[in-house]
C-alpha positions as semicolon CSV with decimal commas, in nm:
position;residue;x (nm);y (nm);z (nm)
1;M;0,000;0,000;0,000
2;S;0,146;0,338;-0,104
3;T;0,073;0,680;0,031
4;V;0,060;0,985;-0,197
5;H;0,181;1,304;-0,033
6;T;0,038;1,626;-0,175
7;R;0,226;1,940;-0,084
8;A;-0,003;2,197;0,079
9;A;-0,042;2,511;-0,127
10;L;-0,265;2,818;-0,162
11;P;-0,379;2,998;-0,480
12;R;-0,133;3,268;-0,581
13;G;-0,405;3,507;-0,692
14;L;-0,590;3,471;-0,361
15;L;-0,272;3,538;-0,161
16;I;-0,190;3,847;-0,366
17;A;-0,547;3,976;-0,327
18;Q;-0,537;3,922;0,050
19;A;-0,200;4,095;0,089
20;W;-0,316;4,376;-0,138
21;S;-0,630;4,436;0,067
22;E;-0,409;4,504;0,370
23;L;-0,262;4,807;0,192
24;G;-0,597;4,988;0,210
25;D;-0,731;5,283;0,011
26;A;-0,384;5,419;-0,061
27;V;-0,352;5,180;-0,356
28;A;-0,708;5,227;-0,486
29;P;-0,586;5,386;-0,816
30;L;-0,409;5,056;-0,888
31;S;-0,709;4,843;-0,789
32;N;-1,032;4,728;-0,952
33;A;-1,385;4,781;-0,822
34;A;-1,354;4,473;-0,601
35;G;-1,040;4,606;-0,434
36;R;-0,809;4,354;-0,602
37;P;-0,500;4,468;-0,793
38;L;-0,568;4,540;-1,158
39;A;-0,439;4,283;-1,406
40;R;-0,189;4,542;-1,530
41;T;-0,085;4,614;-1,170
42;V;0,015;4,250;-1,135
43;K;0,172;4,230;-1,481
44;L;0,363;4,561;-1,478
45;I;0,433;4,627;-1,109
46;L;0,387;4,336;-0,869
47;D;0,540;4,059;-1,079
48;P;0,843;4,234;-1,234
49;L;0,919;4,487;-0,959
50;V;0,798;4,344;-0,628
51;L;0,762;3,965;-0,635
52;R;1,014;3,909;-0,917
53;P;0,931;3,540;-0,976
54;V;1,229;3,493;-1,208
55;L;1,460;3,556;-0,912
56;N;1,216;3,402;-0,662
57;P;1,078;3,084;-0,826
58;C;0,883;3,005;-0,509
59;F;0,650;3,295;-0,606
60;A;0,605;3,185;-0,968
61;A;0,354;2,900;-0,962
62;G;-0,022;2,929;-0,971
63;A;-0,032;2,768;-0,627
64;I;0,220;2,883;-0,364
65;G;0,367;2,628;-0,127
66;I;0,247;2,679;0,228
67;E;0,605;2,733;0,344
68;H;0,634;3,039;0,113
69;V;0,296;3,199;0,185
70;D;0,420;3,432;0,459
71;A;0,719;3,538;0,249
72;L;0,491;3,642;-0,040
73;R;0,262;3,836;0,191
74;D;0,558;4,005;0,359
75;R;0,708;4,104;0,024
76;I;0,391;4,289;-0,074
77;A;0,347;4,441;0,273
78;Q;0,705;4,572;0,273
79;A;0,643;4,730;-0,067
80;G;0,328;4,900;0,068
81;P;0,476;5,251;0,105
82;V;0,625;5,260;-0,243
83;L;0,306;5,109;-0,390
84;A;0,099;5,381;-0,220
85;A;0,332;5,645;-0,361
86;T;0,310;5,477;-0,703
87;A;-0,070;5,508;-0,690
88;A;-0,042;5,875;-0,597
89;W;0,197;5,945;-0,884
90;F;-0,037;5,769;-1,124
91;L;-0,312;6,015;-1,032
92;V;-0,073;6,305;-1,087
93;L;0,032;6,177;-1,430
94;K;-0,330;6,121;-1,533
95;K;-0,420;6,475;-1,426
96;E;-0,129;6,618;-1,623
97;R;-0,223;6,397;-1,919
98;R;-0,575;6,545;-1,923
99;R;-0,435;6,897;-1,891
100;A;-0,208;6,834;-2,190
101;A;-0,499;6,680;-2,389
102;I;-0,300;6,361;-2,454
103;T;-0,510;6,075;-2,591
104;D;-0,256;5,829;-2,732
105;G;-0,187;5,502;-2,555
106;N;-0,321;5,330;-2,246
107;P;-0,219;5,523;-1,930
108;Q;-0,168;5,206;-1,728
109;D;0,061;5,051;-1,990
110;L;0,257;5,372;-2,036
111;Y;0,278;5,506;-1,682
112;F;0,263;5,228;-1,420
113;Q;0,632;5,144;-1,421
114;R;0,737;5,507;-1,454
115;C;0,520;5,586;-1,149
116;Y;0,695;5,311;-0,956
117;E;1,029;5,468;-1,050
118;L;0,907;5,812;-0,936
119;A;0,785;5,662;-0,609
120;G;1,116;5,494;-0,545
121;E;1,315;5,808;-0,624
122;H;1,093;6,084;-0,479
123;G;0,846;5,913;-0,247
124;H;0,496;6,063;-0,239
125;P;0,424;6,351;-0,478
126;Q;0,531;6,691;-0,345
127;P;0,415;7,040;-0,453
128;D;0,641;7,022;-0,762
129;A;0,489;6,689;-0,871
130;G;0,303;6,847;-1,163
131;K;0,628;6,971;-1,314
132;R;0,793;6,631;-1,270
133;A;0,491;6,463;-1,428
134;A;0,506;6,701;-1,725
135;V;0,870;6,604;-1,783
136;V;0,783;6,233;-1,772
137;L;0,493;6,279;-2,014
138;A;0,718;6,472;-2,250
139;E;0,965;6,184;-2,246
140;I;0,692;5,928;-2,317
141;H;0,483;6,121;-2,567
142;G;0,721;6,386;-2,688
143;Q;0,908;6,181;-2,947
144;D;0,857;6,282;-3,306
145;G;0,672;6,060;-3,549
146;P;0,316;5,964;-3,641
147;T;0,048;5,881;-3,384
148;M;-0,273;5,679;-3,384
149;A;-0,474;5,998;-3,350
150;Q;-0,314;6,134;-3,667
151;L;-0,375;5,806;-3,849
152;R;-0,743;5,798;-3,753
153;E;-0,782;6,159;-3,864
154;F;-0,617;6,087;-4,199
155;V;-0,815;5,770;-4,273
156;T;-1,153;5,917;-4,177
157;G;-1,072;6,235;-4,369
158;N;-0,979;6,059;-4,696
159;P;-1,219;5,765;-4,731
160;G;-1,276;5,805;-5,106
161;E;-0,909;5,807;-5,206
162;L;-0,819;5,518;-4,975
163;A;-1,116;5,306;-5,083
164;R;-1,010;5,346;-5,447
165;L;-0,657;5,239;-5,354
166;L;-0,799;4,930;-5,185
167;D;-1,008;4,846;-5,493
168;T;-0,707;4,881;-5,720
169;A;-0,472;4,683;-5,499
170;W;-0,711;4,391;-5,458
171;A;-0,810;4,383;-5,826
172;S;-0,464;4,265;-5,938
173;P;-0,445;3,888;-6,007
174;P;-0,174;3,685;-5,830
175;A;0,151;3,639;-6,021
176;R;0,235;3,300;-6,171
177;L;0,579;3,173;-6,075
178;A;0,816;2,919;-6,227
179;V;0,918;2,594;-6,062
180;P;1,131;2,663;-5,750
181;S;1,508;2,619;-5,775
182;V;1,591;2,648;-5,402
183;R;1,440;2,457;-5,108
184;P;1,366;2,644;-4,782
185;A;1,460;2,325;-4,594
186;D;1,820;2,364;-4,713
187;F;1,850;2,698;-4,534
188;L;1,670;2,570;-4,222
189;A;1,918;2,283;-4,194
190;T;2,198;2,511;-4,072
191;C;2,043;2,853;-4,003
192;A;2,064;2,809;-3,624
193;T;2,440;2,761;-3,626
194;R;2,577;2,868;-3,968
195;P;2,323;3,075;-4,160
196;D;2,399;3,056;-4,531
197;R;2,363;3,412;-4,661
198;G;2,390;3,301;-5,021
199;L;2,113;3,048;-4,975
200;F;1,885;3,303;-4,809
201;K;1,950;3,549;-5,092
202;A;1,868;3,275;-5,341
203;L;1,536;3,208;-5,165
204;V;1,452;3,577;-5,189
205;T;1,557;3,600;-5,555
206;D;1,360;3,284;-5,632
207;S;1,045;3,436;-5,471
208;A;1,015;3,138;-5,238
209;G;0,802;3,341;-4,998
210;T;0,560;3,455;-5,268
211;R;0,534;3,099;-5,398
212;G;0,458;2,968;-5,049
213;A;0,178;3,220;-5,005
214;A;-0,018;3,063;-5,291
215;E;-0,136;2,795;-5,048
216;L;-0,324;3,059;-4,848
217;D;-0,576;3,095;-5,131
218;R;-0,714;2,750;-5,060
219;P;-1,027;2,738;-4,838
220;G;-0,926;2,702;-4,474
221;A;-0,550;2,737;-4,535
222;A;-0,503;3,082;-4,379
223;L;-0,745;2,980;-4,104
224;A;-0,526;2,679;-4,020
225;C;-0,224;2,911;-4,004
226;G;-0,396;3,121;-3,739
227;L;-0,400;3,430;-3,961
228;T;-0,778;3,464;-3,996
229;D;-1,104;3,338;-3,849
230;R;-1,258;3,309;-4,195
231;D;-1,251;3,018;-4,435
232;R;-1,126;3,249;-4,711
233;V;-0,922;3,567;-4,689
234;V;-1,122;3,881;-4,769
235;R;-1,028;4,240;-4,843
236;P;-0,979;4,446;-4,525
237;E;-1,185;4,747;-4,425
238;L;-1,025;5,087;-4,383
239;G;-1,145;5,107;-4,022
240;A;-1,148;5,405;-3,787
241;T;-1,068;5,266;-3,442
242;A;-0,836;5,006;-3,292
243;S;-0,807;4,842;-2,951
244;K;-0,555;4,586;-2,830
245;K;-0,828;4,410;-2,630
246;T;-1,043;4,343;-2,937
247;L;-0,774;4,312;-3,204
248;P;-0,875;4,048;-3,463
249;K;-0,635;3,802;-3,622
250;P;-0,389;3,960;-3,869
251;F;-0,573;3,912;-4,198
252;D;-0,905;4,018;-4,040
253;R;-0,771;4,353;-3,919
254;S;-0,864;4,682;-4,076
255;I;-0,594;4,907;-4,218
256;V;-0,605;5,117;-3,902
257;E;-0,583;4,809;-3,676
258;R;-0,280;4,677;-3,864
259;L;-0,085;4,990;-3,775
260;L;-0,184;4,996;-3,407
261;G;0,123;4,804;-3,288
262;P;0,390;5,002;-3,475
263;L;0,233;5,334;-3,379
264;T;0,191;5,255;-3,009
265;T;0,482;5,027;-2,920
266;S;0,764;5,133;-3,149
267;A;1,069;5,245;-2,953
268;H;1,171;5,467;-3,245
269;R;0,847;5,608;-3,379
270;E;1,036;5,902;-3,525
271;L;1,178;5,663;-3,784
272;L;0,833;5,579;-3,923
273;A;0,690;5,741;-4,234
274;D;0,409;5,998;-4,212
275;V;0,055;5,866;-4,162
276;G;-0,046;5,918;-4,524
277;T;0,246;5,710;-4,647
278;L;0,187;5,445;-4,378
279;A;-0,182;5,409;-4,470
280;R;-0,116;5,387;-4,844
281;Q;0,167;5,137;-4,793
282;E;-0,052;4,925;-4,566
283;I;-0,329;4,917;-4,826
284;D;-0,081;4,794;-5,087
285;R;0,074;4,548;-4,840
286;S;-0,266;4,396;-4,757
287;A;-0,308;4,274;-5,116
288;R;0,039;4,121;-5,147
289;P;0,141;3,758;-5,077
290;W;0,130;3,687;-4,702
291;Q;-0,007;4,045;-4,684
292;L;0,355;4,156;-4,662
293;A;0,533;4,396;-4,896
294;D;0,888;4,260;-4,903
295;E;1,012;3,922;-5,023
296;P;1,257;3,865;-4,732
297;G;0,964;3,883;-4,488
298;R;0,761;3,642;-4,700
299;V;1,054;3,401;-4,708
300;V;1,070;3,417;-4,328
301;M;0,700;3,322;-4,312
302;V;0,765;3,017;-4,531
303;L;1,067;2,923;-4,321
304;G;0,861;2,965;-4,004
305;G;0,582;2,755;-4,148
306;Q;0,818;2,467;-4,225
307;A;1,015;2,497;-3,900
308;S;0,700;2,501;-3,684
309;A;0,517;2,216;-3,857
310;P;0,686;1,941;-3,646
311;L;0,577;2,110;-3,322
312;T;0,260;1,904;-3,348
313;G;0,428;1,586;-3,471
314;G;0,632;1,445;-3,757
315;Q;0,998;1,434;-3,849
316;A;1,217;1,729;-3,750
317;D;1,575;1,826;-3,819
318;G;1,780;2,144;-3,828
319;A;1,591;2,449;-3,703
320;A;1,270;2,250;-3,670
321;A;1,435;2,000;-3,435
322;R;1,568;2,281;-3,217
323;L;1,227;2,444;-3,195
324;R;1,060;2,116;-3,105
325;L;1,321;2,044;-2,838
326;R;1,249;2,381;-2,676
327;W;0,875;2,317;-2,701
328;E;0,868;1,962;-2,568
329;R;1,084;2,031;-2,265
330;E;0,811;2,258;-2,124
331;A;0,648;2,075;-1,833
332;Y;0,295;2,180;-1,928
333;V;0,346;2,055;-2,284
334;Q;0,466;1,718;-2,157
335;R;0,164;1,695;-1,931
336;V;-0,078;1,767;-2,214
337;L;0,087;1,510;-2,437
338;R;0,095;1,239;-2,169
339;M;-0,214;1,310;-1,958
340;P;-0,442;1,539;-2,161
341;S;-0,746;1,484;-1,939
342;E;-0,567;1,630;-1,637
343;V;-0,505;1,982;-1,773
344;P;-0,749;2,270;-1,832
345;D;-0,924;2,272;-2,170
346;R;-0,770;2,603;-2,272
347;V;-0,418;2,480;-2,205
348;R;-0,483;2,163;-2,403
349;A;-0,607;2,376;-2,692
350;D;-0,299;2,599;-2,668
351;V;-0,069;2,301;-2,704
352;H;-0,255;2,143;-2,992
353;Q;-0,285;2,476;-3,178
354;V;0,069;2,596;-3,115
355;R;0,160;2,623;-3,484
356;A;-0,126;2,865;-3,551
357;A;-0,021;3,078;-3,253
358;Y;0,340;3,063;-3,372
359;L;0,269;3,177;-3,728
360;R;0,037;3,452;-3,606
361;R;0,308;3,589;-3,375
362;L;0,571;3,554;-3,648
363;W;0,357;3,753;-3,892
364;V;0,316;4,033;-3,638
365;R;0,693;4,049;-3,584
366;V;0,773;4,050;-3,957
367;H;0,500;4,303;-4,034
368;G;0,626;4,534;-3,760
369;R;0,977;4,521;-3,902
370;E;0,845;4,606;-4,247
371;V;0,659;4,910;-4,117
372;R;0,980;5,023;-3,944
373;R;1,174;4,955;-4,267
374;D;1,389;4,699;-4,086
375;T;1,446;4,421;-4,341
376;V;1,527;4,073;-4,211
377;V;1,869;3,938;-4,311
378;A;1,998;3,582;-4,305
379;D;2,190;3,616;-3,978
380;E;1,874;3,725;-3,794
381;V;1,639;3,450;-3,911
382;W;1,711;3,195;-3,637
383;D;1,687;3,449;-3,355
384;L;1,352;3,558;-3,500
385;L;1,216;3,204;-3,534
386;D;1,336;3,101;-3,189
387;G;1,225;3,425;-3,024
388;V;0,872;3,385;-3,153
389;L;0,840;3,039;-2,997
390;R;0,975;3,169;-2,664
391;S;0,716;3,446;-2,674
392;V;0,435;3,198;-2,744
393;I;0,551;2,978;-2,456
394;L;0,559;3,271;-2,213
395;D;0,203;3,366;-2,307
396;Q;0,084;3,009;-2,262
397;R;0,257;2,983;-1,924
398;D;0,075;3,298;-1,810
399;R;-0,262;3,157;-1,920
400;L;-0,186;2,826;-1,749
401;R;-0,097;3,002;-1,425
402;S;-0,422;3,202;-1,440
403;D;-0,625;2,885;-1,498
404;L;-0,453;2,702;-1,213
405;E;-0,509;2,999;-0,981
406;R;-0,880;2,997;-1,061
407;Q;-0,899;2,622;-1,009
408;A;-0,717;2,644;-0,678
409;L;-0,933;2,935;-0,568
410;G;-1,248;2,739;-0,649
411;A;-1,121;2,440;-0,457
412;S;-1,042;2,653;-0,153
413;L;-1,389;2,807;-0,129
């Protein structure tokens, strides 16, 4: 007869909420209506700046071992004064934002970590806080370059011209290409260790990316790649608004939605073209193979498609084998593959649909580089392919932790 010992643990989310409630009204600007920390408070402040689970793995899991519960609570309690000051600075920055009539970007995304820095350096806001806040806002919003507000104004102010450009771009038939002379698999065989620049150039010259995009015209092909929710790709709308919370899949996005990322997250927005040029280029791009303008980016999509295919089974070598090794050594992936009934449905779906998530993230990365006029070269391909998978894994880990926290919370009630 064997005895199974289960280590006692408490839900991470519940512990954070309890410790947060002890901080009182001083952190209300960082809290939701129920008094719990906002999701962005956890993501942008508590995790990276207070709990730091990378350095403190005992704080990382969805369920915290009973022996670490007090340490987690103490960590948040000790950070109470700086968190209260962070909340106060956030109110100051929002007030200054309104005074300056700034509308671009989400204040929580843009200001939370800067407020934490101000709190650590200056404590609670003093009489000169408004001036300090104005300097911070100037640093964040003062860079030159196009903005989403300017893009919306341009698109809504020129609907006739832009609609005609869309009609013209989407009226052109796809080009017919000769039989390929270079195989993408040849480049993938060594790109992780010895990228062959000549081979990559040959793939670009041979239009391997454009040729690979022809498959997307088949019913369900782009859907299987995670690039659309439709059975067939359709012409995009011009659009007028965009929100990260409701952003559709890449091929389903309006012209305005496609430019949301580059215009709100680019570290060098001053390097971007003016909004008129961006809009016209995006219209043309939307009708091209892979809905990308440049052949190197299209080649990367084909390489990513081939390298990611073995993530869900089949033979793998070269870059594909390296990606699958990274993927399969994740504990949650192993659990889904070996005991699928014992993991949450959403996590199981994540694992089985990893290739679609991978290609969707890869397209976003390549598209962003095109908008910034940052062409991919051979030496960067492996870092791009590998980095996309790491990003997908991190997102899936976060969702798994959230699901496990909810499960643990339900079991504790």
